[in-house]
mmCIF file of C-alpha atoms and ligand atoms in Angstrom:
data_model
loop_
_atom_site.group_PDB
_atom_site.id
_atom_site.type_symbol
_atom_site.label_atom_id
_atom_site.label_comp_id
_atom_site.label_asym_id
_atom_site.label_seq_id
_atom_site.Cartn_x
_atom_site.Cartn_y
_atom_site.Cartn_z
ATOM 1 C CA UNK A 1 6.375 -26.649 13.947
ATOM 2 C CA UNK A 2 4.871 -26.864 10.452
ATOM 3 C CA UNK A 3 6.522 -27.564 7.092
ATOM 4 C CA UNK A 4 4.971 -26.562 3.779
ATOM 5 C CA UNK A 5 6.586 -28.875 1.204
ATOM 6 C CA UNK A 6 6.202 -29.430 -2.532
ATOM 7 C CA UNK A 7 6.416 -25.701 -3.275
ATOM 8 C CA UNK A 8 6.864 -25.388 -7.061
ATOM 9 C CA UNK A 9 8.642 -22.065 -6.628
ATOM 10 C CA UNK A 10 9.281 -20.080 -3.449
ATOM 11 C CA UNK A 11 9.930 -16.324 -3.538
ATOM 12 C CA UNK A 12 11.774 -15.311 -0.367
ATOM 13 C CA UNK A 13 12.213 -11.628 -1.360
ATOM 14 C CA UNK A 14 15.299 -10.939 0.780
ATOM 15 C CA UNK A 15 14.970 -7.558 2.375
ATOM 16 C CA UNK A 16 18.237 -6.048 1.232
ATOM 17 C CA UNK A 17 18.457 -7.813 -2.120
ATOM 18 C CA UNK A 18 17.336 -6.672 -5.522
ATOM 19 C CA UNK A 19 15.783 -9.945 -6.687
ATOM 20 C CA UNK A 20 12.877 -12.094 -5.549
ATOM 21 C CA UNK A 21 15.061 -14.821 -4.037
ATOM 22 C CA UNK A 22 13.443 -17.535 -6.151
ATOM 23 C CA UNK A 23 13.958 -21.186 -5.160
ATOM 24 C CA UNK A 24 12.473 -24.054 -7.217
ATOM 25 C CA UNK A 25 11.193 -27.224 -5.479
ATOM 26 C CA UNK A 26 11.291 -25.549 -2.089
ATOM 27 C CA UNK A 27 10.009 -25.989 1.448
ATOM 28 C CA UNK A 28 9.116 -23.475 4.155
ATOM 29 C CA UNK A 29 9.003 -24.163 7.898
ATOM 30 C CA UNK A 30 7.502 -22.064 10.684
ATOM 31 C CA UNK A 31 7.122 -22.333 14.401
ATOM 32 C CA UNK A 32 4.140 -20.560 15.978
ATOM 33 C CA UNK A 33 4.083 -17.268 14.082
ATOM 34 C CA UNK A 34 7.634 -16.981 12.655
ATOM 35 C CA UNK A 35 9.512 -18.527 9.746
ATOM 36 C CA UNK A 36 12.305 -20.834 10.936
ATOM 37 C CA UNK A 37 13.591 -22.215 7.631
ATOM 38 C CA UNK A 38 13.234 -21.645 3.872
ATOM 39 C CA UNK A 39 15.186 -23.382 1.111
ATOM 40 C CA UNK A 40 15.337 -26.199 -1.451
ATOM 41 C CA UNK A 41 13.204 -29.102 -0.232
ATOM 42 C CA UNK A 42 16.087 -31.527 -0.822
ATOM 43 C CA UNK A 43 18.039 -29.623 1.859
ATOM 44 C CA UNK A 44 15.326 -29.596 4.531
ATOM 45 C CA UNK A 45 17.145 -30.414 7.804
ATOM 46 C CA UNK A 46 16.345 -33.640 9.680
ATOM 47 C CA UNK A 47 15.111 -31.699 12.697
ATOM 48 C CA UNK A 48 11.870 -31.108 10.774
ATOM 49 C CA UNK A 49 11.206 -34.860 10.341
ATOM 50 C CA UNK A 50 8.456 -34.838 12.988
ATOM 51 C CA UNK A 51 6.902 -31.499 12.028
ATOM 52 C CA UNK A 52 3.319 -31.285 10.778
ATOM 53 C CA UNK A 53 3.576 -31.509 6.987
ATOM 54 C CA UNK A 54 1.495 -29.681 4.393
ATOM 55 C CA UNK A 55 1.799 -29.694 0.607
ATOM 56 C CA UNK A 56 1.691 -26.689 -1.691
ATOM 57 C CA UNK A 57 0.894 -29.001 -4.603
ATOM 58 C CA UNK A 58 3.667 -27.631 -6.797
ATOM 59 C CA UNK A 59 2.387 -24.042 -6.506
ATOM 60 C CA UNK A 60 4.123 -20.697 -6.140
ATOM 61 C CA UNK A 61 4.534 -19.365 -2.570
ATOM 62 C CA UNK A 62 5.269 -15.675 -1.961
ATOM 63 C CA UNK A 63 5.572 -13.481 1.147
ATOM 64 C CA UNK A 64 2.216 -12.062 2.259
ATOM 65 C CA UNK A 65 1.627 -9.029 0.061
ATOM 66 C CA UNK A 66 2.020 -5.574 1.616
ATOM 67 C CA UNK A 67 -0.257 -2.855 0.207
ATOM 68 C CA UNK A 68 1.699 0.204 1.334
ATOM 69 C CA UNK A 69 -0.719 2.893 0.049
ATOM 70 C CA UNK A 70 -4.500 2.740 0.520
ATOM 71 C CA UNK A 71 -7.270 5.147 1.410
ATOM 72 C CA UNK A 72 -9.101 2.265 3.114
ATOM 73 C CA UNK A 73 -12.052 3.901 4.869
ATOM 74 C CA UNK A 74 -14.484 6.106 2.969
ATOM 75 C CA UNK A 75 -18.184 6.309 2.251
ATOM 76 C CA UNK A 76 -20.162 6.763 -0.948
ATOM 77 C CA UNK A 77 -18.996 6.392 -4.504
ATOM 78 C CA UNK A 78 -17.694 8.582 -7.332
ATOM 79 C CA UNK A 79 -19.566 6.946 -10.209
ATOM 80 C CA UNK A 80 -20.773 10.342 -11.473
ATOM 81 C CA UNK A 81 -17.190 11.558 -11.750
ATOM 82 C CA UNK A 82 -16.160 8.349 -13.516
ATOM 83 C CA UNK A 83 -18.742 9.037 -16.219
ATOM 84 C CA UNK A 84 -17.842 12.760 -16.357
ATOM 85 C CA UNK A 85 -14.199 11.890 -16.940
ATOM 86 C CA UNK A 86 -15.160 9.504 -19.739
ATOM 87 C CA UNK A 87 -17.073 12.387 -21.294
ATOM 88 C CA UNK A 88 -13.917 14.485 -21.136
ATOM 89 C CA UNK A 89 -13.951 16.491 -17.887
ATOM 90 C CA UNK A 90 -10.456 16.316 -16.299
ATOM 91 C CA UNK A 91 -9.980 15.065 -12.689
ATOM 92 C CA UNK A 92 -8.935 18.512 -11.467
ATOM 93 C CA UNK A 93 -11.912 20.205 -13.132
ATOM 94 C CA UNK A 94 -14.241 17.800 -11.291
ATOM 95 C CA UNK A 95 -12.427 18.793 -8.093
ATOM 96 C CA UNK A 96 -12.773 22.544 -8.844
ATOM 97 C CA UNK A 97 -16.531 22.068 -9.104
ATOM 98 C CA UNK A 98 -16.587 20.672 -5.554
ATOM 99 C CA UNK A 99 -16.591 17.016 -6.628
ATOM 100 C CA UNK A 100 -13.614 14.676 -6.414
ATOM 101 C CA UNK A 101 -12.033 14.252 -2.991
ATOM 102 C CA UNK A 102 -14.474 16.774 -1.435
ATOM 103 C CA UNK A 103 -17.462 14.682 -2.514
ATOM 104 C CA UNK A 104 -16.024 11.747 -0.576
ATOM 105 C CA UNK A 105 -15.318 14.054 2.385
ATOM 106 C CA UNK A 106 -19.011 15.001 2.531
ATOM 107 C CA UNK A 107 -20.132 11.365 2.312
ATOM 108 C CA UNK A 108 -17.570 10.186 4.880
ATOM 109 C CA UNK A 109 -18.457 12.880 7.420
ATOM 110 C CA UNK A 110 -22.140 11.997 7.046
ATOM 111 C CA UNK A 111 -21.644 8.215 7.336
ATOM 112 C CA UNK A 112 -22.334 6.302 10.557
ATOM 113 C CA UNK A 113 -19.513 4.415 12.263
ATOM 114 C CA UNK A 114 -21.154 1.157 11.171
ATOM 115 C CA UNK A 115 -21.261 2.119 7.503
ATOM 116 C CA UNK A 116 -17.616 3.231 7.521
ATOM 117 C CA UNK A 117 -16.535 0.075 9.282
ATOM 118 C CA UNK A 118 -18.508 -2.227 6.977
ATOM 119 C CA UNK A 119 -16.937 -0.659 3.887
ATOM 120 C CA UNK A 120 -13.414 -0.985 5.282
ATOM 121 C CA UNK A 121 -14.050 -4.591 6.312
ATOM 122 C CA UNK A 122 -15.349 -5.511 2.850
ATOM 123 C CA UNK A 123 -12.237 -4.077 1.233
ATOM 124 C CA UNK A 124 -9.928 -5.856 3.688
ATOM 125 C CA UNK A 125 -11.761 -9.126 2.927
ATOM 126 C CA UNK A 126 -11.222 -8.671 -0.792
ATOM 127 C CA UNK A 127 -7.551 -7.920 -0.157
ATOM 128 C CA UNK A 128 -7.153 -11.031 1.987
ATOM 129 C CA UNK A 129 -8.416 -13.129 -0.922
ATOM 130 C CA UNK A 130 -5.625 -11.505 -2.982
ATOM 131 C CA UNK A 131 -2.935 -12.579 -0.509
ATOM 132 C CA UNK A 132 -2.570 -9.158 1.140
ATOM 133 C CA UNK A 133 -1.503 -9.556 4.773
ATOM 134 C CA UNK A 134 -0.349 -6.010 5.678
ATOM 135 C CA UNK A 135 -2.271 -2.867 4.737
ATOM 136 C CA UNK A 136 -1.285 0.774 5.121
ATOM 137 C CA UNK A 137 -4.465 2.792 5.652
ATOM 138 C CA UNK A 138 -4.800 6.566 5.315
ATOM 139 C CA UNK A 139 -7.335 9.022 6.638
ATOM 140 C CA UNK A 140 -8.030 12.127 4.555
ATOM 141 C CA UNK A 141 -11.786 12.111 3.991
ATOM 142 C CA UNK A 142 -12.643 13.503 7.446
ATOM 143 C CA UNK A 143 -10.551 16.694 7.621
ATOM 144 C CA UNK A 144 -11.810 17.701 11.071
ATOM 145 C CA UNK A 145 -10.098 16.637 14.283
ATOM 146 C CA UNK A 146 -13.057 14.442 15.234
ATOM 147 C CA UNK A 147 -13.482 12.852 11.804
ATOM 148 C CA UNK A 148 -9.778 12.106 11.340
ATOM 149 C CA UNK A 149 -9.560 10.574 14.833
ATOM 150 C CA UNK A 150 -12.700 8.540 14.155
ATOM 151 C CA UNK A 151 -11.116 6.855 11.143
ATOM 152 C CA UNK A 152 -7.800 6.260 12.928
ATOM 153 C CA UNK A 153 -9.634 4.643 15.843
ATOM 154 C CA UNK A 154 -11.447 2.428 13.339
ATOM 155 C CA UNK A 155 -8.056 1.406 11.887
ATOM 156 C CA UNK A 156 -6.785 0.605 15.376
ATOM 157 C CA UNK A 157 -9.813 -1.639 15.985
ATOM 158 C CA UNK A 158 -9.460 -3.386 12.634
ATOM 159 C CA UNK A 159 -5.761 -3.999 13.270
ATOM 160 C CA UNK A 160 -6.407 -5.362 16.754
ATOM 161 C CA UNK A 161 -9.084 -7.716 15.457
ATOM 162 C CA UNK A 162 -7.045 -8.837 12.450
ATOM 163 C CA UNK A 163 -6.333 -10.948 10.590
ATOM 164 C CA UNK A 164 -4.402 -8.348 8.605
ATOM 165 C CA UNK A 165 -1.829 -6.020 10.087
ATOM 166 C CA UNK A 166 -2.773 -2.349 9.619
ATOM 167 C CA UNK A 167 -0.268 0.527 9.419
ATOM 168 C CA UNK A 168 -2.224 3.767 10.001
ATOM 169 C CA UNK A 169 -1.345 7.081 8.334
ATOM 170 C CA UNK A 170 -2.794 10.524 9.051
ATOM 171 C CA UNK A 171 -3.604 12.344 5.784
ATOM 172 C CA UNK A 172 -5.384 15.388 7.219
ATOM 173 C CA UNK A 173 -3.389 17.344 4.605
ATOM 174 C CA UNK A 174 -5.274 15.757 1.692
ATOM 175 C CA UNK A 175 -7.095 18.894 0.560
ATOM 176 C CA UNK A 176 -8.195 22.104 2.274
ATOM 177 C CA UNK A 177 -11.774 21.505 3.477
ATOM 178 C CA UNK A 178 -14.464 23.986 2.364
ATOM 179 C CA UNK A 179 -14.880 25.589 5.785
ATOM 180 C CA UNK A 180 -11.226 26.735 5.558
ATOM 181 C CA UNK A 181 -11.329 27.780 1.886
ATOM 182 C CA UNK A 182 -10.664 31.395 2.873
ATOM 183 C CA UNK A 183 -8.120 30.497 5.561
ATOM 184 C CA UNK A 184 -5.612 27.907 4.320
ATOM 185 C CA UNK A 185 -3.117 28.900 6.987
ATOM 186 C CA UNK A 186 -5.779 28.268 9.612
ATOM 187 C CA UNK A 187 -6.273 24.724 8.358
ATOM 188 C CA UNK A 188 -2.525 24.011 8.359
ATOM 189 C CA UNK A 189 -2.420 25.326 11.949
ATOM 190 C CA UNK A 190 -5.310 23.048 12.879
ATOM 191 C CA UNK A 191 -3.269 20.110 11.583
ATOM 192 C CA UNK A 192 0.014 21.101 13.241
ATOM 193 C CA UNK A 193 -1.357 22.388 16.546
ATOM 194 C CA UNK A 194 -4.358 20.161 17.163
ATOM 195 C CA UNK A 195 -4.755 17.106 14.931
ATOM 196 C CA UNK A 196 -1.148 15.842 14.931
ATOM 197 C CA UNK A 197 -0.751 16.242 18.719
ATOM 198 C CA UNK A 198 -4.111 14.527 19.365
ATOM 199 C CA UNK A 199 -3.216 11.623 17.053
ATOM 200 C CA UNK A 200 0.214 11.235 18.633
ATOM 201 C CA UNK A 201 -1.201 11.392 22.165
ATOM 202 C CA UNK A 202 -3.376 8.361 21.417
ATOM 203 C CA UNK A 203 -0.659 6.579 19.424
ATOM 204 C CA UNK A 204 -3.031 6.336 16.475
ATOM 205 C CA UNK A 205 -0.717 6.794 13.484
ATOM 206 C CA UNK A 206 2.741 5.701 12.337
ATOM 207 C CA UNK A 207 2.994 8.278 9.532
ATOM 208 C CA UNK A 208 1.794 11.687 8.449
ATOM 209 C CA UNK A 209 1.178 12.093 4.700
ATOM 210 C CA UNK A 210 0.729 15.310 2.704
ATOM 211 C CA UNK A 211 -0.707 15.681 -0.822
ATOM 212 C CA UNK A 212 1.773 18.147 -2.326
ATOM 213 C CA UNK A 213 0.184 19.526 -5.494
ATOM 214 C CA UNK A 214 -1.078 22.833 -6.884
ATOM 215 C CA UNK A 215 -4.638 21.762 -6.056
ATOM 216 C CA UNK A 216 -3.737 20.637 -2.519
ATOM 217 C CA UNK A 217 -0.762 21.808 -0.388
ATOM 218 C CA UNK A 218 2.423 23.748 -1.136
ATOM 219 C CA UNK A 219 5.894 22.552 -0.227
ATOM 220 C CA UNK A 220 6.076 25.122 2.590
ATOM 221 C CA UNK A 221 2.737 24.042 4.029
ATOM 222 C CA UNK A 222 3.977 20.452 3.865
ATOM 223 C CA UNK A 223 7.195 21.423 5.674
ATOM 224 C CA UNK A 224 5.127 22.806 8.555
ATOM 225 C CA UNK A 225 3.059 19.616 8.760
ATOM 226 C CA UNK A 226 6.166 17.396 8.657
ATOM 227 C CA UNK A 227 7.870 19.482 11.347
ATOM 228 C CA UNK A 228 4.883 18.837 13.633
ATOM 229 C CA UNK A 229 4.953 15.142 12.717
ATOM 230 C CA UNK A 230 8.647 14.864 13.528
ATOM 231 C CA UNK A 231 8.186 16.690 16.826
ATOM 232 C CA UNK A 232 5.645 14.035 17.776
ATOM 233 C CA UNK A 233 7.726 11.072 16.612
ATOM 234 C CA UNK A 234 5.695 10.333 13.477
ATOM 235 C CA UNK A 235 7.237 9.387 10.112
ATOM 236 C CA UNK A 236 6.637 11.221 6.828
ATOM 237 C CA UNK A 237 5.103 10.168 3.516
ATOM 238 C CA UNK A 238 4.145 12.257 0.492
ATOM 239 C CA UNK A 239 1.745 12.196 -2.407
ATOM 240 C CA UNK A 240 4.390 13.676 -4.691
ATOM 241 C CA UNK A 241 4.617 14.823 -8.320
ATOM 242 C CA UNK A 242 1.352 13.107 -9.306
ATOM 243 C CA UNK A 243 -0.281 15.643 -11.613
ATOM 244 C CA UNK A 244 2.686 17.989 -12.080
ATOM 245 C CA UNK A 245 6.341 18.273 -11.022
ATOM 246 C CA UNK A 246 6.126 20.379 -7.870
ATOM 247 C CA UNK A 247 9.469 19.216 -6.462
ATOM 248 C CA UNK A 248 7.700 16.643 -4.291
ATOM 249 C CA UNK A 249 10.454 14.044 -4.641
ATOM 250 C CA UNK A 250 13.138 16.513 -3.553
ATOM 251 C CA UNK A 251 10.946 17.530 -0.616
ATOM 252 C CA UNK A 252 10.547 13.865 0.385
ATOM 253 C CA UNK A 253 14.337 13.547 0.420
ATOM 254 C CA UNK A 254 14.713 16.807 2.358
ATOM 255 C CA UNK A 255 12.364 15.749 5.157
ATOM 256 C CA UNK A 256 13.656 12.160 5.308
ATOM 257 C CA UNK A 257 10.342 10.630 4.253
ATOM 258 C CA UNK A 258 9.896 6.865 4.264
ATOM 259 C CA UNK A 259 8.337 7.075 0.806
ATOM 260 C CA UNK A 260 7.315 9.377 -2.019
ATOM 261 C CA UNK A 261 4.215 8.068 -3.750
ATOM 262 C CA UNK A 262 2.807 8.542 -7.312
ATOM 263 C CA UNK A 263 5.754 10.341 -9.017
ATOM 264 C CA UNK A 264 4.256 10.150 -12.501
ATOM 265 C CA UNK A 265 5.773 13.587 -13.189
ATOM 266 C CA UNK A 266 9.039 13.212 -11.230
ATOM 267 C CA UNK A 267 12.108 15.054 -12.571
ATOM 268 C CA UNK A 268 15.613 13.614 -13.014
ATOM 269 C CA UNK A 269 16.783 15.646 -10.012
ATOM 270 C CA UNK A 270 13.909 14.199 -7.999
ATOM 271 C CA UNK A 271 14.909 10.671 -8.985
ATOM 272 C CA UNK A 272 18.495 11.301 -7.914
ATOM 273 C CA UNK A 273 17.377 12.744 -4.579
ATOM 274 C CA UNK A 274 15.185 9.719 -3.810
ATOM 275 C CA UNK A 275 17.954 7.260 -4.675
ATOM 276 C CA UNK A 276 20.568 9.134 -2.636
ATOM 277 C CA UNK A 277 18.421 9.470 0.476
ATOM 278 C CA UNK A 278 16.927 5.969 0.354
ATOM 279 C CA UNK A 279 13.352 7.244 0.041
ATOM 280 C CA UNK A 280 11.177 4.466 -1.425
ATOM 281 C CA UNK A 281 9.398 5.455 -4.650
ATOM 282 C CA UNK A 282 5.868 4.049 -4.524
ATOM 283 C CA UNK A 283 4.240 3.359 -7.870
ATOM 284 C CA UNK A 284 0.434 3.486 -8.018
ATOM 285 C CA UNK A 285 -0.272 2.231 -11.542
ATOM 286 C CA UNK A 286 -4.039 1.836 -11.095
ATOM 287 C CA UNK A 287 -4.390 5.586 -10.446
ATOM 288 C CA UNK A 288 -2.096 6.296 -13.390
ATOM 289 C CA UNK A 289 -4.299 4.157 -15.632
ATOM 290 C CA UNK A 290 -7.583 5.629 -14.378
ATOM 291 C CA UNK A 291 -6.365 9.211 -14.828
ATOM 292 C CA UNK A 292 -4.909 8.399 -18.269
ATOM 293 C CA UNK A 293 -1.372 9.453 -17.404
ATOM 294 C CA UNK A 294 2.055 8.321 -18.501
ATOM 295 C CA UNK A 295 3.299 5.850 -15.884
ATOM 296 C CA UNK A 296 5.945 6.497 -13.261
ATOM 297 C CA UNK A 297 9.380 5.969 -14.876
ATOM 298 C CA UNK A 298 10.145 2.787 -12.956
ATOM 299 C CA UNK A 299 13.131 1.834 -15.126
ATOM 300 C CA UNK A 300 14.784 5.208 -14.621
ATOM 301 C CA UNK A 301 14.206 4.996 -10.870
ATOM 302 C CA UNK A 302 15.543 1.440 -10.635
ATOM 303 C CA UNK A 303 18.528 2.203 -12.865
ATOM 304 C CA UNK A 304 19.346 5.167 -10.620
ATOM 305 C CA UNK A 305 19.444 2.794 -7.651
ATOM 306 C CA UNK A 306 16.124 3.786 -6.074
ATOM 307 C CA UNK A 307 13.872 1.277 -4.350
ATOM 308 C CA UNK A 308 10.458 1.003 -6.052
ATOM 309 C CA UNK A 309 7.345 -0.283 -4.279
ATOM 310 C CA UNK A 310 3.985 -0.980 -5.927
ATOM 311 C CA UNK A 311 0.607 -0.382 -4.245
ATOM 312 C CA UNK A 312 -3.061 -0.014 -5.163
ATOM 313 C CA UNK A 313 -3.857 3.536 -3.943
ATOM 314 C CA UNK A 314 -7.314 2.046 -3.250
ATOM 315 C CA UNK A 315 -9.716 5.031 -3.109
ATOM 316 C CA UNK A 316 -13.128 5.852 -4.575
ATOM 317 C CA UNK A 317 -11.868 8.344 -7.180
ATOM 318 C CA UNK A 318 -8.525 7.841 -8.856
ATOM 319 C CA UNK A 319 -8.044 4.144 -8.012
ATOM 320 C CA UNK A 320 -11.324 2.364 -7.324
ATOM 321 C CA UNK A 321 -9.812 -1.117 -6.968
ATOM 322 C CA UNK A 322 -8.317 -3.161 -4.153
ATOM 323 C CA UNK A 323 -6.505 -5.491 -6.547
ATOM 324 C CA UNK A 324 -2.804 -5.430 -5.779
ATOM 325 C CA UNK A 325 -2.450 -8.206 -8.385
ATOM 326 C CA UNK A 326 -3.762 -5.795 -11.010
ATOM 327 C CA UNK A 327 -1.262 -3.146 -9.854
ATOM 328 C CA UNK A 328 1.586 -5.663 -10.206
ATOM 329 C CA UNK A 329 0.478 -6.669 -13.670
ATOM 330 C CA UNK A 330 0.304 -3.003 -14.717
ATOM 331 C CA UNK A 331 3.770 -2.416 -13.228
ATOM 332 C CA UNK A 332 5.064 -5.189 -15.504
ATOM 333 C CA UNK A 333 3.144 -4.236 -18.636
ATOM 334 C CA UNK A 334 3.234 -0.437 -18.477
ATOM 335 C CA UNK A 335 6.349 0.301 -16.435
ATOM 336 C CA UNK A 336 8.613 -2.486 -17.639
ATOM 337 C CA UNK A 337 9.248 -3.802 -14.162
ATOM 338 C CA UNK A 338 10.190 -7.491 -14.303
ATOM 339 C CA UNK A 339 7.954 -9.896 -12.344
ATOM 340 C CA UNK A 340 10.740 -10.143 -9.736
ATOM 341 C CA UNK A 341 10.947 -6.358 -9.385
ATOM 342 C CA UNK A 342 7.172 -6.038 -9.227
ATOM 343 C CA UNK A 343 6.825 -8.734 -6.552
ATOM 344 C CA UNK A 344 9.589 -7.128 -4.488
ATOM 345 C CA UNK A 345 7.639 -3.889 -4.882
ATOM 346 C CA UNK A 346 4.628 -5.352 -3.094
ATOM 347 C CA UNK A 347 6.640 -7.248 -0.471
ATOM 348 C CA UNK A 348 10.138 -6.266 0.680
ATOM 349 C CA UNK A 349 10.120 -2.734 -0.792
ATOM 350 C CA UNK A 350 6.569 -2.062 0.406
ATOM 351 C CA UNK A 351 7.628 -3.111 3.919
ATOM 352 C CA UNK A 352 10.552 -0.688 3.615
ATOM 353 C CA UNK A 353 8.120 2.070 2.587
ATOM 354 C CA UNK A 354 6.343 1.375 5.897
ATOM 355 C CA UNK A 355 9.619 1.108 7.858
ATOM 356 C CA UNK A 356 8.667 -2.398 8.985
ATOM 357 C CA UNK A 357 11.973 -3.967 9.940
ATOM 358 C CA UNK A 358 10.767 -7.216 11.526
ATOM 359 C CA UNK A 359 11.165 -9.189 8.292
ATOM 360 C CA UNK A 360 7.662 -8.413 6.995
ATOM 361 C CA UNK A 361 7.627 -8.729 3.202
ATOM 362 C CA UNK A 362 10.241 -11.474 3.099
ATOM 363 C CA UNK A 363 10.411 -15.154 4.051
ATOM 364 C CA UNK A 364 13.727 -15.410 5.860
ATOM 365 C CA UNK A 365 14.139 -17.083 9.261
ATOM 366 C CA UNK A 366 12.705 -14.758 11.912
ATOM 367 C CA UNK A 367 10.203 -13.089 9.550
ATOM 368 C CA UNK A 368 6.486 -13.302 10.346
ATOM 369 C CA UNK A 369 4.986 -16.478 8.810
ATOM 370 C CA UNK A 370 2.819 -14.400 6.468
ATOM 371 C CA UNK A 371 2.577 -15.887 2.987
ATOM 372 C CA UNK A 372 0.287 -16.642 0.060
ATOM 373 C CA UNK A 373 -0.018 -19.751 -2.077
ATOM 374 C CA UNK A 374 -0.767 -18.883 -5.725
ATOM 375 C CA UNK A 375 -2.556 -21.074 -8.201
ATOM 376 C CA UNK A 376 0.434 -20.924 -10.578
ATOM 377 C CA UNK A 377 3.660 -22.908 -10.769
ATOM 378 C CA UNK A 378 5.978 -19.882 -10.918
ATOM 379 C CA UNK A 379 6.185 -16.118 -10.540
ATOM 380 C CA UNK A 380 6.536 -15.538 -14.282
ATOM 381 C CA UNK A 381 3.478 -17.694 -15.031
ATOM 382 C CA UNK A 382 1.422 -15.837 -12.392
ATOM 383 C CA UNK A 383 2.307 -12.311 -13.515
ATOM 384 C CA UNK A 384 2.249 -12.922 -17.261
ATOM 385 C CA UNK A 385 -1.488 -13.599 -17.085
ATOM 386 C CA UNK A 386 -3.926 -11.308 -15.336
ATOM 387 C CA UNK A 387 -6.460 -13.246 -13.283
ATOM 388 C CA UNK A 388 -8.866 -11.735 -10.791
ATOM 389 C CA UNK A 389 -8.486 -14.493 -8.185
ATOM 390 C CA UNK A 390 -5.111 -16.216 -8.447
ATOM 391 C CA UNK A 391 -4.624 -16.906 -4.718
ATOM 392 C CA UNK A 392 -5.406 -20.318 -3.215
ATOM 393 C CA UNK A 393 -4.495 -19.597 0.394
ATOM 394 C CA UNK A 394 -3.444 -16.691 2.583
ATOM 395 C CA UNK A 395 -1.557 -17.369 5.838
ATOM 396 C CA UNK A 396 -0.960 -14.765 8.547
ATOM 397 C CA UNK A 397 1.268 -15.461 11.572
ATOM 398 C CA UNK A 398 1.306 -19.148 10.661
ATOM 399 C CA UNK A 399 -2.495 -19.479 10.577
ATOM 400 C CA UNK A 400 -4.624 -19.901 7.466
ATOM 401 C CA UNK A 401 -6.599 -16.662 7.258
ATOM 402 C CA UNK A 402 -8.320 -17.546 3.994
ATOM 403 C CA UNK A 403 -8.292 -20.387 1.487
ATOM 404 C CA UNK A 404 -10.254 -21.568 -1.513
ATOM 405 C CA UNK A 405 -10.957 -24.812 0.344
ATOM 406 C CA UNK A 406 -9.378 -28.224 0.384
ATOM 407 C CA UNK A 407 -7.318 -27.641 -2.757
ATOM 408 C CA UNK A 408 -4.199 -26.517 -0.894
ATOM 409 C CA UNK A 409 -3.891 -29.367 1.567
ATOM 410 C CA UNK A 410 -2.516 -32.693 0.383
HETATM 411 O O1 NIG B 501 -3.803 9.082 -4.143
HETATM 412 N N1 NIG B 501 -3.813 12.183 -4.904
HETATM 413 C C1 NIG B 501 -4.575 12.370 -3.994
HETATM 414 N N2 NIG B 501 -5.290 11.464 -3.374
HETATM 415 C C2 NIG B 501 -5.767 10.265 -3.932
HETATM 416 C C3 NIG B 501 -7.017 10.487 -4.666
HETATM 417 C C4 NIG B 501 -8.118 10.348 -3.775
HETATM 418 C C5 NIG B 501 -9.423 10.580 -4.441
HETATM 419 O O2 NIG B 501 -9.508 10.861 -5.654
HETATM 420 O O3 NIG B 501 -10.382 10.461 -3.657
HETATM 421 C C6 NIG B 501 -4.740 9.562 -4.745
HETATM 422 O O4 NIG B 501 -4.839 9.444 -5.984
HETATM 423 FE FE1 FE B 502 -3.273 8.107 -2.568
#
């Protein structure tokens, strides 16, 4: 049994609440890998008198962050496209010329297993230093049965080795690969009849995602992919209404998706559908910023009763950053989410977007003892200032997975 005392402010992020469950002058206790108690330090029960005691030194403690949307494994870079966009070429025009996502597909197919793994490990390491303890990881740069399975097997290995928990998602429906340019239906059939069954047979993915957009897949193609996913017991996620309103949010509601992600161009009807069906709206403000778009209407979604998560969208093109802290700060500054709403978005609501119902994303008794200690006295102080490295310590399943050194221990 271990007690972390002298917590300046504790954010428990109750799963079904709407606030961050803030408690000043708090303590947190865990036994092996699960939280057993969280509350005001003055109320810590006597049964913890003999527990090992640690001090948070008056700092903020939050649930381990959950990045519920990443394209974790890829090879190469898109620096040329970055410069082209600065010079005025739009994202979709880059894609039409064979750049964009397809450039990363070529580099990823050509990369060795070691190169792919090293890149993913580097990114996970950076995320750990940001307090991220659970990471959703998509495929989508392989687009052949073998290449998609290769990345999912890498995710399985990374999750088994830890320290972070990995939630794998099949995104074979990212774009139509060049070899199927003249046979879109053939590619959709490859996904439904071969890739999804092979992934399910090996238990390699929790979700199937589809990029629904004029430049990617139609709603009907997505329906076929989701029908195959459902038949194999896999959940649904969508890249929806990112570059235009294609009815992606309504489709997410129709197919019972866990989340609809992006939504910069979502309609009022789409917002209503998400709120009614309990589909989590995932905001990806780094991609919004990079592509120079108007942000997802977080206030309208929240006011309509929808749940809003916040994630990085880490990928080499539209969101080349693994900083979930940056995404949270953008959610506050550009989307008018309060610090409490933003933190919930990367904890309890992100866990909901991944259908994790074991308490992940909150610090209630029974939840995994996954948390981060921030070098700030309170949530508002942390999120009102953007700092690249605000985390002092990251704990996963009760064990310190990373720390800045002796600073956190009394
Ligand atoms: O989430 N929208 C589609 N997919 C990614 C972009 C990936 C890329 O540009 O490589 C996204 O923004
Ligand atoms: Fe994405």
